[in-house]
Amino acid sequence: GYLEEVTFRNGMTATMPRSPINMDSVGELKTQCAPHIGADTEAVLQWLGYTEADIEAMKQAGAISAR
């Protein structure tokens, strides 16, 4: 079908549309919840070339959340 039941992190469920794109080489795509805001901040900053010390300084300054 074109709809699927999705369970969110808070336990709520909703009926969501499935991807309209189907490719045999990929298989069925499962709907996923987006990560929490800021969940990937440190990884992105590291990818951009910031050091652990730079990131820690940003946390101390309140520029990013310390998760």
PDB file of C-alpha atoms in Angstrom:
ATOM      1  CA  GLY A   1       0.000   0.000   0.000  1.00  0.00           C
ATOM      2  CA  TYR A   2       0.881   3.635  -0.165  1.00  0.00           C
ATOM      3  CA  LEU A   3       0.489   4.256   3.578  1.00  0.00           C
ATOM      4  CA  GLU A   4       2.294   2.888   6.617  1.00  0.00           C
ATOM      5  CA  GLU A   5       1.978   3.188  10.382  1.00  0.00           C
ATOM      6  CA  VAL A   6       4.958   5.030  11.906  1.00  0.00           C
ATOM      7  CA  THR A   7       5.828   5.094  15.620  1.00  0.00           C
ATOM      8  CA  PHE A   8       7.584   8.250  16.810  1.00  0.00           C
ATOM      9  CA  ARG A   9      10.179   8.451  19.598  1.00  0.00           C
ATOM     10  CA  ASN A  10       7.545   9.700  22.050  1.00  0.00           C
ATOM     11  CA  GLY A  11       5.419   6.601  21.409  1.00  0.00           C
ATOM     12  CA  MET A  12       2.777   8.324  19.303  1.00  0.00           C
ATOM     13  CA  THR A  13       1.826   6.712  16.015  1.00  0.00           C
ATOM     14  CA  ALA A  14       0.577   8.168  12.751  1.00  0.00           C
ATOM     15  CA  THR A  15      -0.281   6.933   9.296  1.00  0.00           C
ATOM     16  CA  MET A  16       2.238   8.359   6.838  1.00  0.00           C
ATOM     17  CA  PRO A  17       2.606   8.099   3.054  1.00  0.00           C
ATOM     18  CA  ARG A  18       5.306   5.739   1.805  1.00  0.00           C
ATOM     19  CA  SER A  19       7.904   6.811  -0.719  1.00  0.00           C
ATOM     20  CA  PRO A  20       6.369   6.872  -4.195  1.00  0.00           C
ATOM     21  CA  ILE A  21       9.682   5.668  -5.636  1.00  0.00           C
ATOM     22  CA  ASN A  22      10.301   1.934  -5.871  1.00  0.00           C
ATOM     23  CA  MET A  23      13.572   0.514  -7.196  1.00  0.00           C
ATOM     24  CA  ASP A  24      14.327  -3.196  -7.285  1.00  0.00           C
ATOM     25  CA  SER A  25      18.006  -2.558  -6.522  1.00  0.00           C
ATOM     26  CA  VAL A  26      17.178  -0.669  -3.285  1.00  0.00           C
ATOM     27  CA  GLY A  27      14.216  -2.566  -1.940  1.00  0.00           C
ATOM     28  CA  GLU A  28      11.394  -1.110   0.104  1.00  0.00           C
ATOM     29  CA  LEU A  29      12.211   2.197   1.795  1.00  0.00           C
ATOM     30  CA  LYS A  30      11.114   2.450   5.432  1.00  0.00           C
ATOM     31  CA  THR A  31       9.900   5.799   6.778  1.00  0.00           C
ATOM     32  CA  GLN A  32      12.208   7.035   9.548  1.00  0.00           C
ATOM     33  CA  CYS A  33      11.904   9.797  12.094  1.00  0.00           C
ATOM     34  CA  ALA A  34      14.348  12.659  11.770  1.00  0.00           C
ATOM     35  CA  PRO A  35      17.062  12.864  14.433  1.00  0.00           C
ATOM     36  CA  HIS A  36      16.619  15.289  17.315  1.00  0.00           C
ATOM     37  CA  ILE A  37      17.737  18.845  16.584  1.00  0.00           C
ATOM     38  CA  GLY A  38      21.468  19.077  17.166  1.00  0.00           C
ATOM     39  CA  ALA A  39      22.013  15.307  17.300  1.00  0.00           C
ATOM     40  CA  ASP A  40      24.668  15.484  14.570  1.00  0.00           C
ATOM     41  CA  THR A  41      26.192  18.866  15.435  1.00  0.00           C
ATOM     42  CA  GLU A  42      29.514  17.533  16.707  1.00  0.00           C
ATOM     43  CA  ALA A  43      29.959  15.144  13.773  1.00  0.00           C
ATOM     44  CA  VAL A  44      29.237  17.945  11.296  1.00  0.00           C
ATOM     45  CA  LEU A  45      31.662  20.317  13.029  1.00  0.00           C
ATOM     46  CA  GLN A  46      34.362  17.620  13.000  1.00  0.00           C
ATOM     47  CA  TRP A  47      33.694  17.013   9.306  1.00  0.00           C
ATOM     48  CA  LEU A  48      34.146  20.765   8.738  1.00  0.00           C
ATOM     49  CA  GLY A  49      37.573  20.552  10.388  1.00  0.00           C
ATOM     50  CA  TYR A  50      36.873  21.771  13.923  1.00  0.00           C
ATOM     51  CA  THR A  51      38.927  20.076  16.650  1.00  0.00           C
ATOM     52  CA  GLU A  52      37.574  18.614  19.886  1.00  0.00           C
ATOM     53  CA  ALA A  53      38.994  21.677  21.667  1.00  0.00           C
ATOM     54  CA  ASP A  54      37.157  24.005  19.252  1.00  0.00           C
ATOM     55  CA  ILE A  55      33.899  22.139  19.825  1.00  0.00           C
ATOM     56  CA  GLU A  56      34.357  22.166  23.605  1.00  0.00           C
ATOM     57  CA  ALA A  57      34.965  25.930  23.474  1.00  0.00           C
ATOM     58  CA  MET A  58      31.724  26.350  21.481  1.00  0.00           C
ATOM     59  CA  LYS A  59      29.866  24.379  24.179  1.00  0.00           C
ATOM     60  CA  GLN A  60      31.398  26.480  26.961  1.00  0.00           C
ATOM     61  CA  ALA A  61      30.425  29.675  25.119  1.00  0.00           C
ATOM     62  CA  GLY A  62      26.851  28.402  24.697  1.00  0.00           C
ATOM     63  CA  ALA A  63      27.135  28.450  20.902  1.00  0.00           C
ATOM     64  CA  ILE A  64      26.117  24.781  20.698  1.00  0.00           C
ATOM     65  CA  SER A  65      24.290  22.529  23.107  1.00  0.00           C
ATOM     66  CA  ALA A  66      26.283  20.161  25.309  1.00  0.00           C
ATOM     67  CA  ARG A  67      24.403  16.886  24.837  1.00  0.00           C
TER      68      ARG A  67
END
